[in-house]
Short mmCIF file of C-alpha atoms and ligand atoms in Angstrom, two decimals:
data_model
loop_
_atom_site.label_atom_id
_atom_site.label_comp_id
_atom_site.label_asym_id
_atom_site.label_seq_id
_atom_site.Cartn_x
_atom_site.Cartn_y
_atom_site.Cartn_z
CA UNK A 195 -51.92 19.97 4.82
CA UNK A 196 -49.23 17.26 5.14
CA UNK A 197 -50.15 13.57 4.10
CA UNK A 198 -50.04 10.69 5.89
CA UNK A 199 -48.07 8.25 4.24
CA UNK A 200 -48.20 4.61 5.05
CA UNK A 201 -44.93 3.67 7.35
CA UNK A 202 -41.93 2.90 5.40
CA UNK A 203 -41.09 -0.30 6.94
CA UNK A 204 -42.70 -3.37 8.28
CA UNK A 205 -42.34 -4.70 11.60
CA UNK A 206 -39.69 -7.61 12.71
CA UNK A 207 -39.97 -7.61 16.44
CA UNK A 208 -42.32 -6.53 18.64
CA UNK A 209 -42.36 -5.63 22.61
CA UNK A 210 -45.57 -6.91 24.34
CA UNK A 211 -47.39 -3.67 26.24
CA UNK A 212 -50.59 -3.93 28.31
CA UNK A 213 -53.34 -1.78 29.80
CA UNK A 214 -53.21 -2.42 33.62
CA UNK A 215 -56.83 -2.09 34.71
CA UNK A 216 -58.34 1.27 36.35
CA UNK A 217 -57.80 0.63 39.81
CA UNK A 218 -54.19 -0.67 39.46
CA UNK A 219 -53.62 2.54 37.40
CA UNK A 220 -55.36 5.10 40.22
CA UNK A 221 -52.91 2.91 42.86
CA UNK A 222 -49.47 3.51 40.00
CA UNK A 223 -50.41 7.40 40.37
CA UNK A 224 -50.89 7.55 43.79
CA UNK A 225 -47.74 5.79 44.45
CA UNK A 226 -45.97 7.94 41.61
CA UNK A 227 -47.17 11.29 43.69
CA UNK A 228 -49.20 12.19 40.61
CA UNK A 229 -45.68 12.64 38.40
CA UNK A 230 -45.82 10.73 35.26
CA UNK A 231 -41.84 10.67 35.37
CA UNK A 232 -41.99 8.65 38.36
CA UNK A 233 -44.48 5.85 36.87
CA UNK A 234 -42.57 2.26 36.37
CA UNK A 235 -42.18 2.17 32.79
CA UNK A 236 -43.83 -1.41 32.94
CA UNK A 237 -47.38 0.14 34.35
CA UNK A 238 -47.62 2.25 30.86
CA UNK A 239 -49.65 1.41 27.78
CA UNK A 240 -48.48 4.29 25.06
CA UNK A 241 -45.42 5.95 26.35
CA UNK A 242 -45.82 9.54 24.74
CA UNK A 243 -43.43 11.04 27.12
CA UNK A 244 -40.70 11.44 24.22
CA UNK A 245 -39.36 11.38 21.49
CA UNK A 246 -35.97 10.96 22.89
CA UNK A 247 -34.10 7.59 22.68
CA UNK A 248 -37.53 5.65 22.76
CA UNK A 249 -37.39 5.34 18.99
CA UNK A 250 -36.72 1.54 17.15
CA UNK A 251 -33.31 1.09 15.97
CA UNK A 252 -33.39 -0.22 12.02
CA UNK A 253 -31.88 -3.16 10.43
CA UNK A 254 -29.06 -1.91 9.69
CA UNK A 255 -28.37 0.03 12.51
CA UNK A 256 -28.16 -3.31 14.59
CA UNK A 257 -26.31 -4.46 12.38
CA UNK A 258 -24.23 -1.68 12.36
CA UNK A 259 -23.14 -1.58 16.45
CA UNK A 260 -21.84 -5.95 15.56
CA UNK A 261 -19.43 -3.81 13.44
CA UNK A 262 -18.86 -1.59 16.47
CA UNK A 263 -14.71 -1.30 17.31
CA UNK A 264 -14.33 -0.82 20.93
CA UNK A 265 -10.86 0.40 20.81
CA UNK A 266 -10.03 2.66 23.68
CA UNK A 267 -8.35 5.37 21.24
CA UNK A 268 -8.96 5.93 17.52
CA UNK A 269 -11.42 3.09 17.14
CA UNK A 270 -13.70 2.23 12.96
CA UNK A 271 -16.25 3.47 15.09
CA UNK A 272 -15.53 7.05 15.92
CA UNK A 273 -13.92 7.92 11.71
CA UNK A 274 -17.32 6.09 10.77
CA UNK A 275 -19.41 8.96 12.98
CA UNK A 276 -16.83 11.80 11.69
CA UNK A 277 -17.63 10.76 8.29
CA UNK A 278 -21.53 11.32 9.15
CA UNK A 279 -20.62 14.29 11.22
CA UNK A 280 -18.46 16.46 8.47
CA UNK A 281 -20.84 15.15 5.55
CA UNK A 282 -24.14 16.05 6.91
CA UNK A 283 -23.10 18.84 9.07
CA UNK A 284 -19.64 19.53 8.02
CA UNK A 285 -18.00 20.95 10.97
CA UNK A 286 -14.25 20.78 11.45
CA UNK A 287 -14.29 18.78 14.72
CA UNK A 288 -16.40 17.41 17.28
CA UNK A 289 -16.46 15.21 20.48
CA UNK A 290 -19.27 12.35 20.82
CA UNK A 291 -20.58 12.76 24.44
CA UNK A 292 -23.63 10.09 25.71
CA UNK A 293 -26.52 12.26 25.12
CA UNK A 294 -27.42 16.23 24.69
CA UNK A 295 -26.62 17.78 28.14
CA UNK A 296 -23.22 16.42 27.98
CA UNK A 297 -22.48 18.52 25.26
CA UNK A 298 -24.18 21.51 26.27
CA UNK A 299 -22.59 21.16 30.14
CA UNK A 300 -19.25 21.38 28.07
CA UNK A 301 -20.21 23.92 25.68
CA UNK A 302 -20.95 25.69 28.70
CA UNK A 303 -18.36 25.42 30.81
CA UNK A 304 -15.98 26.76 28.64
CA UNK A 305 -18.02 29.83 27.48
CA UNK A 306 -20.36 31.09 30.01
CA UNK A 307 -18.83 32.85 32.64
CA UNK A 308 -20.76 34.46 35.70
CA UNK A 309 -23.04 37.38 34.57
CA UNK A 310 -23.35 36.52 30.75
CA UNK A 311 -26.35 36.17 28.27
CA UNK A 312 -27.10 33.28 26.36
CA UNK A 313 -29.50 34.18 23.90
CA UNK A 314 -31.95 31.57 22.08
CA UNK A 315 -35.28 31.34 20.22
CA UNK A 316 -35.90 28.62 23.04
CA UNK A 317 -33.55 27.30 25.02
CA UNK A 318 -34.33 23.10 26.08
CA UNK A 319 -34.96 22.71 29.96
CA UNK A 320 -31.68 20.97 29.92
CA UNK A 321 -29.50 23.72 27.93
CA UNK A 322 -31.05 26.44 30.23
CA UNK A 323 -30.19 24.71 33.18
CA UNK A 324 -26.43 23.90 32.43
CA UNK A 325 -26.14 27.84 31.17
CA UNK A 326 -27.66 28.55 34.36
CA UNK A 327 -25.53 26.37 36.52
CA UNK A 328 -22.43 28.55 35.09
CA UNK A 329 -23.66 31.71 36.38
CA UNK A 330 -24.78 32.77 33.12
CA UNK A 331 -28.86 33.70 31.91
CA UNK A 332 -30.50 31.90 29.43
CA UNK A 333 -32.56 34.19 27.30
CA UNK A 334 -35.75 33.19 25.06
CA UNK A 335 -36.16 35.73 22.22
CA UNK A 336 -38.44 33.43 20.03
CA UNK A 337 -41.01 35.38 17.54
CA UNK A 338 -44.30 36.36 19.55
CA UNK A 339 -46.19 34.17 17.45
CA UNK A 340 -44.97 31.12 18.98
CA UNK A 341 -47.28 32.05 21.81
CA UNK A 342 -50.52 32.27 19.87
CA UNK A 343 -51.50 28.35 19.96
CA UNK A 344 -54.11 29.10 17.05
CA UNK A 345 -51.46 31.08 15.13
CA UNK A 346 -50.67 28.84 11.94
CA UNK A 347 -47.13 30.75 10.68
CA UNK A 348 -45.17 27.68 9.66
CA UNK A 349 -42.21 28.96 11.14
CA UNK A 350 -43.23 29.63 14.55
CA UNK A 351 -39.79 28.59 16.28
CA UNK A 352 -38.45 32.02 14.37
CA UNK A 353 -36.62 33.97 16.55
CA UNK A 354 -37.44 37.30 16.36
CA UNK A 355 -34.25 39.39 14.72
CA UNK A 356 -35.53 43.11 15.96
CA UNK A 357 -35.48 41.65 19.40
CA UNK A 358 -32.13 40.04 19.08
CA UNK A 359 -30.66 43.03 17.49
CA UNK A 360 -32.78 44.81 20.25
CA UNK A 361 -30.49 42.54 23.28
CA UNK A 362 -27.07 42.67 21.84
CA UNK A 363 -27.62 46.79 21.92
CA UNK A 364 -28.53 46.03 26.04
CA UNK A 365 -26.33 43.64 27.37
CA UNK A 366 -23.22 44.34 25.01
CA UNK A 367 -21.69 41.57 22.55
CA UNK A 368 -18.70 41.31 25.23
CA UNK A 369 -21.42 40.00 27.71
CA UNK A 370 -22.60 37.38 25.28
CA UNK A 371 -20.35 34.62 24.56
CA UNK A 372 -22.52 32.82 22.53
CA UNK A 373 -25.97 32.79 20.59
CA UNK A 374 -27.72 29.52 20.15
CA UNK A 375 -30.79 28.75 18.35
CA UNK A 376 -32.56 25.33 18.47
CA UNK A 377 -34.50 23.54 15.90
CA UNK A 378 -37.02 22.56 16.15
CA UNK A 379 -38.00 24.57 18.92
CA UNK A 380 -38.94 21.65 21.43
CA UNK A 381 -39.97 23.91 24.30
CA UNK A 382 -42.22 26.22 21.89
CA UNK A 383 -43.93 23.65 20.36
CA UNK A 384 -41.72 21.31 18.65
CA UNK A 385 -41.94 24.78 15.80
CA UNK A 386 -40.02 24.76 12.83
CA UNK A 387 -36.78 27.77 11.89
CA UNK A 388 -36.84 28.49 8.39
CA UNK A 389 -33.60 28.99 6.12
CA UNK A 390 -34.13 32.63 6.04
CA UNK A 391 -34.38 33.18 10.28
CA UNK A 392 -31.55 31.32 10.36
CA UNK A 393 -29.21 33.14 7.90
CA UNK A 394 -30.32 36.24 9.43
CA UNK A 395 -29.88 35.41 13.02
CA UNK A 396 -26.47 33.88 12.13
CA UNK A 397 -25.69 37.44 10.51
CA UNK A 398 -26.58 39.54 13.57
CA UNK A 399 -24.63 37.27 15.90
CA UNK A 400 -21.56 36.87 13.08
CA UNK A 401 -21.86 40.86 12.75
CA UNK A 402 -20.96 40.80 16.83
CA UNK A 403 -18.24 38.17 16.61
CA UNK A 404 -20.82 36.46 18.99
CA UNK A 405 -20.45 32.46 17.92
CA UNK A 406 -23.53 30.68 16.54
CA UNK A 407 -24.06 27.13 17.67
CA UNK A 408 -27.26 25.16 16.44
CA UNK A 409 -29.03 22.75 19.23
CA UNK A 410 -29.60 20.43 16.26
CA UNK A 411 -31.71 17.67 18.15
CA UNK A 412 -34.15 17.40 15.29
CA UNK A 413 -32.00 19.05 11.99
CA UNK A 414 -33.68 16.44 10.36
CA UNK A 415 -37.64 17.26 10.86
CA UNK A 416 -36.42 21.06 10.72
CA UNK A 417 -35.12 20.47 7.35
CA UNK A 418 -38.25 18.74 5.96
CA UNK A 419 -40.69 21.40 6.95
CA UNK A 420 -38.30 23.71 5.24
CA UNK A 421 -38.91 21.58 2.41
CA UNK A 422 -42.19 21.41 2.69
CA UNK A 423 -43.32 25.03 3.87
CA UNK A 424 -40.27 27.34 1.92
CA UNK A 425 -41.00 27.03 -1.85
CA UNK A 426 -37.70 28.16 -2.55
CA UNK A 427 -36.37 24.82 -0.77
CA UNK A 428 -39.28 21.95 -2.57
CA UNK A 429 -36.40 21.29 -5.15
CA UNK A 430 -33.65 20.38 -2.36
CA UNK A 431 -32.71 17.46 -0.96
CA UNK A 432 -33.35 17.37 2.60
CA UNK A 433 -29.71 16.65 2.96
CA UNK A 434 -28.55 19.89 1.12
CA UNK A 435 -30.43 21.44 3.14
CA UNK A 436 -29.05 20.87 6.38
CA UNK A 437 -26.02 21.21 5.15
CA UNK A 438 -26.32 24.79 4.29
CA UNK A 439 -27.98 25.13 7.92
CA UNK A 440 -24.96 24.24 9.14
CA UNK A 441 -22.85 26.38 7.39
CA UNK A 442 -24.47 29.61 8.93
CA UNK A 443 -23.25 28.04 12.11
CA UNK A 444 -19.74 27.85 13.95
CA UNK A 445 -20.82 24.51 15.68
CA UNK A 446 -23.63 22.31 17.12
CA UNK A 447 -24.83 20.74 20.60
CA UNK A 448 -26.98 17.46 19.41
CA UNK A 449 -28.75 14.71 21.47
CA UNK A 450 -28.69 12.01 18.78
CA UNK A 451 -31.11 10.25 20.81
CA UNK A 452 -33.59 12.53 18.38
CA UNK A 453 -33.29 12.70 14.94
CA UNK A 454 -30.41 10.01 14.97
CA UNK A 455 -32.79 7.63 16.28
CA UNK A 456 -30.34 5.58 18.86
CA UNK A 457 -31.41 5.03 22.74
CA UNK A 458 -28.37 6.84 24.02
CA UNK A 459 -25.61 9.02 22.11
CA UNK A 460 -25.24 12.68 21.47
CA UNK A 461 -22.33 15.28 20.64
CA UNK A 462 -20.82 18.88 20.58
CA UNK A 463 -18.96 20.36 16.94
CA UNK A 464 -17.42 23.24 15.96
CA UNK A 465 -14.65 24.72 13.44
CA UNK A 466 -13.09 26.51 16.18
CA UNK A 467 -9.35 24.39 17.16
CA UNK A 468 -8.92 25.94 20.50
CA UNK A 469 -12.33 25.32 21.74
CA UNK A 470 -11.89 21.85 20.31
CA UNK A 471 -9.04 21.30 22.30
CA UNK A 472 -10.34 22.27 25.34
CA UNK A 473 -13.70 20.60 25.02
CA UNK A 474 -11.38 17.46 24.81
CA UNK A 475 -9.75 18.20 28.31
CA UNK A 476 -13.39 18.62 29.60
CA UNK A 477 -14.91 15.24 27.84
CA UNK A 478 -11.58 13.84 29.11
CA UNK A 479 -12.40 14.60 32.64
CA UNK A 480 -15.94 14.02 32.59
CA UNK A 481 -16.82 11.59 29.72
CA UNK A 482 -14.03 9.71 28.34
CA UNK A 483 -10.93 10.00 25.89
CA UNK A 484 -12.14 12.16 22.67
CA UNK A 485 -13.03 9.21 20.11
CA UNK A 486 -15.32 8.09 22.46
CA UNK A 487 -16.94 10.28 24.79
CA UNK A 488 -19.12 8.26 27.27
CA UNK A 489 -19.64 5.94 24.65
CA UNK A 490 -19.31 1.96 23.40
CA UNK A 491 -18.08 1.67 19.55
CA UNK A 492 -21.55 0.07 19.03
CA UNK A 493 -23.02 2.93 20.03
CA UNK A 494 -21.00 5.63 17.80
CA UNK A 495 -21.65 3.21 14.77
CA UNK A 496 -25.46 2.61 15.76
CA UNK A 497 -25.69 6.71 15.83
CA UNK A 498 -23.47 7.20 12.82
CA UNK A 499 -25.89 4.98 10.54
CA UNK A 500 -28.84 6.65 12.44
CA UNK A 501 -27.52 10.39 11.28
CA UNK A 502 -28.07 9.60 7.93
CA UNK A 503 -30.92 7.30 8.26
CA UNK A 504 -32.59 10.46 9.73
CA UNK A 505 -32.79 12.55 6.54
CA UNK A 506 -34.60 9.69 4.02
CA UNK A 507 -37.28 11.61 2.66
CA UNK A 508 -39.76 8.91 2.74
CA UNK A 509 -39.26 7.91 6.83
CA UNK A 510 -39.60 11.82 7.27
CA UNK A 511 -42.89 12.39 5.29
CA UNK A 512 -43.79 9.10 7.32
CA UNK A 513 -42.68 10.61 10.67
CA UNK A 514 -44.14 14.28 10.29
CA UNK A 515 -47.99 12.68 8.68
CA UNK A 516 -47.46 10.76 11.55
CA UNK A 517 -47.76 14.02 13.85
CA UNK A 518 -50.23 15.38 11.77
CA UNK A 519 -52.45 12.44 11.75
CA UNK A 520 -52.70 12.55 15.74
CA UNK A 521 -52.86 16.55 15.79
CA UNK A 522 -55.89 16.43 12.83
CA UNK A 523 -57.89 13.72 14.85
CA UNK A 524 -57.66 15.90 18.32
CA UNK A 525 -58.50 18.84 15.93
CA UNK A 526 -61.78 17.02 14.48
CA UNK A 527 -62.19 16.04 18.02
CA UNK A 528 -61.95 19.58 19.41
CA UNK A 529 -59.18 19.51 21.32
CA UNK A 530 -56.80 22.58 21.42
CA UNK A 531 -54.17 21.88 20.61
CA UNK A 532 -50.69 23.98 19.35
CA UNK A 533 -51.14 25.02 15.75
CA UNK A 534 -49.93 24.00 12.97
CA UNK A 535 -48.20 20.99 15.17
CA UNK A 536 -44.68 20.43 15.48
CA UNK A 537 -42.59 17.23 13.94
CA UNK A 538 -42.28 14.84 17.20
CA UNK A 539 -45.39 16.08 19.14
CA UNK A 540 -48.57 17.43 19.66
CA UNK A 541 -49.04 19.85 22.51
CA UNK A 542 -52.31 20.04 23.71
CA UNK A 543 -53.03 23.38 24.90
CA UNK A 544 -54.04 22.29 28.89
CA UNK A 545 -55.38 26.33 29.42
CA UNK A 546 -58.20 26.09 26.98
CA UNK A 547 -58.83 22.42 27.67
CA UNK A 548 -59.43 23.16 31.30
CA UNK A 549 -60.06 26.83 31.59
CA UNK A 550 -61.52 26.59 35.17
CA UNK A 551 -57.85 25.16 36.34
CA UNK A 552 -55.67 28.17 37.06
CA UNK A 553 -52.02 28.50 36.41
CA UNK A 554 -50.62 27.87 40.48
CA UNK A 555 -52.89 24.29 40.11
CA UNK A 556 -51.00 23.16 37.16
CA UNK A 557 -54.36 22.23 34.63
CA UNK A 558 -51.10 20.80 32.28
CA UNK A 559 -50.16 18.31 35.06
CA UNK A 560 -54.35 17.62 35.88
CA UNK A 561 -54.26 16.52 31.86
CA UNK A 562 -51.15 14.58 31.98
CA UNK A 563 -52.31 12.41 35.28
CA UNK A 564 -55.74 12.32 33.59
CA UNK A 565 -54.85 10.55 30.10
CA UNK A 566 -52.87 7.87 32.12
CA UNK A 567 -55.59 7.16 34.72
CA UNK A 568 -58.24 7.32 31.55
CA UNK A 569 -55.79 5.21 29.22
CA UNK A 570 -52.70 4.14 30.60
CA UNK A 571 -51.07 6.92 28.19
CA UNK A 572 -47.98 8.76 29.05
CA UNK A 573 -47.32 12.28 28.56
CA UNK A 574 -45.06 15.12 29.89
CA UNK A 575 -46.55 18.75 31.17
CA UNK A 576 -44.50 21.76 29.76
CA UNK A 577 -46.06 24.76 31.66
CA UNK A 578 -45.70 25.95 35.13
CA UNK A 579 -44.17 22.63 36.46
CA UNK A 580 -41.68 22.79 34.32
CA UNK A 581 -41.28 26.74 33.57
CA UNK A 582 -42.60 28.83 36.82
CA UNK A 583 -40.04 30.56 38.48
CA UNK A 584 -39.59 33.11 41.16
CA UNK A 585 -39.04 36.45 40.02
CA UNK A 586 -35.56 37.35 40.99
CA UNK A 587 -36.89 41.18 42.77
CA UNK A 588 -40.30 40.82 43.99
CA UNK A 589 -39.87 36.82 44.39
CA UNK A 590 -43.97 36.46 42.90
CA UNK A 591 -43.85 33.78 40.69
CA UNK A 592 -43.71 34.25 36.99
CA UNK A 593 -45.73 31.57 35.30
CA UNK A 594 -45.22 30.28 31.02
CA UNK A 595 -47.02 31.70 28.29
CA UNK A 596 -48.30 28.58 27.67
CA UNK A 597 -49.73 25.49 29.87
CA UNK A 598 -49.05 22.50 27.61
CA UNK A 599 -49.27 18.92 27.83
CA UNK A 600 -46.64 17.01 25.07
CA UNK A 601 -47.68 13.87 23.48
CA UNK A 602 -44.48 13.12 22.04
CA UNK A 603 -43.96 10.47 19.02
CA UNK A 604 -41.34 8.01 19.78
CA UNK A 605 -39.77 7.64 15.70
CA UNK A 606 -40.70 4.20 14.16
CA UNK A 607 -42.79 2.52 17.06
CA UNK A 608 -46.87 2.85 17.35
CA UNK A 609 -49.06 3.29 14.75
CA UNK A 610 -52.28 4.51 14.05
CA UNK A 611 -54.28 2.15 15.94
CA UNK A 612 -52.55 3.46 18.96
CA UNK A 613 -52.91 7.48 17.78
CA UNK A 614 -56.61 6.42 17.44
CA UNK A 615 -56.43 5.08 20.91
CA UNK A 616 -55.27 8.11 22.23
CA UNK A 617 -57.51 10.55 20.50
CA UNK A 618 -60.37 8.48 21.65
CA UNK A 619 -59.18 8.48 25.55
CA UNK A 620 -58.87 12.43 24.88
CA UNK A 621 -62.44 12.23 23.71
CA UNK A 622 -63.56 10.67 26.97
CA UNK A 623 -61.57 13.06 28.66
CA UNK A 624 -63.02 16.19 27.19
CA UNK A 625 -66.01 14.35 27.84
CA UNK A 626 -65.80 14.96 31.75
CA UNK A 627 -63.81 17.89 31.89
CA UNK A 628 -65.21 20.15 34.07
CA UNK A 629 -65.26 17.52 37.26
CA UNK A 630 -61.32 17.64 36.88
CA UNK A 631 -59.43 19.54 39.49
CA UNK A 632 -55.94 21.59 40.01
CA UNK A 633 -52.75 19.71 42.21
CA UNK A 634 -50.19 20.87 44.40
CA UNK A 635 -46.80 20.58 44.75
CA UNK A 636 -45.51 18.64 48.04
CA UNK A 637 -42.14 18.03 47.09
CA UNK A 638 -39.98 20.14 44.80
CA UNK A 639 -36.24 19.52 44.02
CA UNK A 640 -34.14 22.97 43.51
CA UNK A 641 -33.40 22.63 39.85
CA UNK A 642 -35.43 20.74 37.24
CA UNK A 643 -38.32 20.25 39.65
CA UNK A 644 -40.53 18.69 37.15
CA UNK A 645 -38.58 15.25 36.94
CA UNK A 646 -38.79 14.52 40.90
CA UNK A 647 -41.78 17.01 41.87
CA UNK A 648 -44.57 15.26 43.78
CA UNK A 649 -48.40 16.46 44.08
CA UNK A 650 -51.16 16.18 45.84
CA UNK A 651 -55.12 16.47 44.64
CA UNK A 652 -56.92 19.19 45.24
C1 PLP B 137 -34.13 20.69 22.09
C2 PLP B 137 -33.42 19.80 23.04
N1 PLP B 137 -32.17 20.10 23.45
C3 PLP B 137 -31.49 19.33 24.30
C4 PLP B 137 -32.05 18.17 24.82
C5 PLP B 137 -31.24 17.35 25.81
O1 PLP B 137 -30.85 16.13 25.27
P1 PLP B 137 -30.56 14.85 26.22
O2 PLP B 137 -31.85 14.44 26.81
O3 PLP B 137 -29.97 13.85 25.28
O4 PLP B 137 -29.58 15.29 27.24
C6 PLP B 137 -33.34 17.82 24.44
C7 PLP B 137 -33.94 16.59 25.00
O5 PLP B 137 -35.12 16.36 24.97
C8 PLP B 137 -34.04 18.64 23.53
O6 PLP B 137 -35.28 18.34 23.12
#
């Protein structure tokens, strides 16, 4: 059981929200074609979309970007963020880039070649896409566990070694030009790695010469439940133990608009000079000269106070009771919901919520349009909008494991007035469940369909 601890701050400025009335909000969602990504920001009471760059900067991290150098080359800025960068994760080199895609688009483009396999526990919607767009197959090879919503193993975003070992064997090391593993495991749950997985996996891609970069979006909350769940890591700082994550790795894609808790920012590392110096022809070309990426100075010194601000023990315990506290009350409340929960979300298991919804009329997208027409509250589906694909020989789709809905904690903003507000609305949707009904798509984009999709009731 983790505690809920009191927040470790106090509040100094606040942003005025409002709950728009019933009929404005069945108008906003008619107008939105049922997608919650396409609702004006302004028409939203608790934004639980994400967790990513919604969270509230500290003191000192707005204090830090006035100290922000905006020198074209070699700025205070970038040696302040190289400092965080080789002390926390203490890779030889890295590029900032202005948020995680960036990175993995470059990591990408000069690995991936047409025909190769990217292995993962989970790869991010974004990371699969930008492997994908090089010709290359993203491949999930997370523990079967993850799948089992009721299944409590605190380290459910393992990824299985036997069928790793199992995919080298079939598609040859030569095919695979790099392994990645990402923690926490966003798309599985928001599910811890533990120390050990990750040793091990490192070995079996190390013992291939296949190089082992981290998606390290949430290192942080990763490291804490490693804390927390691994007995052999209670006496650790949370600190030490990233940085021996790291070391099992050859470098790192991050979206420091996570666990660095800044609105925009992210970057790629790695101890390997070549690829160094050819990431910095890419970031050249794409993002800006290498101490900056697509970056201000404000913004590397905002994310280089945020890096380390990330691993205080007491915002963490905050941060993941948080999580718990909303996952416990939709528990009490029966709710499914995926068990135990992550660090930055709870993912309510749509499927057994609304068993009379079948896959092809998305019951994850029927949730999410139902908790903002019931509350004004924001979510994101993660099921067959975002995940159903055709299969590539018989062309039938192929839906997810899993039909979840994310409620996703923006880091140092609501508190438990509003988590009590949203387990309540859940209540009252729960309450009515079986009137609610499937949708269906009307407009789908090509890639990434679940950020400009539009539906229809049915
Ligand atoms: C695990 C993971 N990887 C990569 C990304 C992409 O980061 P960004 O949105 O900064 O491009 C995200 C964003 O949510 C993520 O959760």
């Amino acid at each position: 059981m983790i505690e809920h601890p009191p927040e470790p701050f106090r509040i100094k400025m606040v942003e005025p929200i409002q709950l728009i009335d019933q009929s404005a909000r069945e108008h906003v969602l008619a107008e939105a074609g049922y997608n919650t990504f396409s609702i004006k920001a302004e028409n939203v009471f608790i934004d639980l979309m994400t967790d990513s760059g919604t969270g509230a900067m500290s003191q000192s991290q707005w204090s830090a970007m006035l100290m922000g150098d905006e020198s074209y080359a070699g700025a205070r800025s970038y040696y302040r963020m190289a400092e965080a960068i080789s002390g926390i994760f203490g890779f030889k080199y890295f590029v900032p880039t202005h948020q995680g895609r960036a990175a993995e688009n470059i990591l990408s483009a000069l690995l991936v070649k047409d025909g190769n396999f990217v292995p993962s526990n989970m790869h991010f919607d974004t990371t699969e896409a930008n492997i994908l767009a090089r010709g290359g197959h993203p491949t999930n090879l997370v523990i079967d566990e993850a799948f089992e919503p009721t299944n409590r193993n605190p380290f459910k975003g393992n990824l299985d070694p036997n069928k790793l070992r199992a995919f080298i064997e079939a598609k040859g090391p030569e095919n695979i030009p790099v392994g990645m593993l990402t923690i926490t495991n966003n798309a599985g749950g928001g599910q811890p790695v533990s120390m050990d997985n990750i040793r091990q996996v490192s070995e079996i891609y190390h013992n291939h010469q296949i190089p082992f970069f981290i998606d390290a979006c949430r290192y942080a909350e990763n490291s804490y439940f490693i804390k927390l769940r691994d007995p052999k890591f209670a006496d650790k700082s949370v600190l030490e133990i990233a940085q021996e994550i790291f070391a099992y790795a050859d470098g790192a894609t991050m979206s420091a608009k996570k666990d660095a808790i800044v609105n925009i920012g992210g970057f790629l590392a790695f101890n390997d000079e070549n690829l160094y110096k050819n990431a910095c022809n890419e970031l050249i070309l794409r993002e800006g000269f290498p101490t900056y990426g697509g970056l201000a100075g404000r913004d590397l010194d905002a994310l280089a106070t945020g890096l380390w601000e990330g691993l205080d023990e007491d915002y963490l315990a905050y941060r993941l009771g948080q999580t718990a506290f909303l996952a416990e009350g939709l528990l009490e409340a029966g709710i499914p919901i995926v068990e135990p929960p992550g660090g930055h979300a709870v993912y309510i298991d749509a499927s057994r919520l609304l068993p009379h919804i079948p896959q092809n009329q998305f019951p994850g997208q029927t949730l999410a349009v139902e908790l903002f027409r019931q509350g004004g509250i924001r979510s994101v589906e993660i099921g067959s909008v975002m995940f159903a694909h055709p299969d590539p020989t018989s062309g039938e789709t192929v839906h997810p494991e899993l039909e979840l809905v994310r409620l996703a904690i923006p880091r140092r903003v609501y508190t438990e007035s509003h988590l009590n507000y949203v387990i309540k609305t859940l209540n009252k949707i729960a309450a009515q469940r079986e009137y609610l009904h499937g949708y269906r798509i009307t407009y789908a984009p090509k890639l990434l369909r679940h950020f400009t999709a539009r539906f229809e009731p049915l």
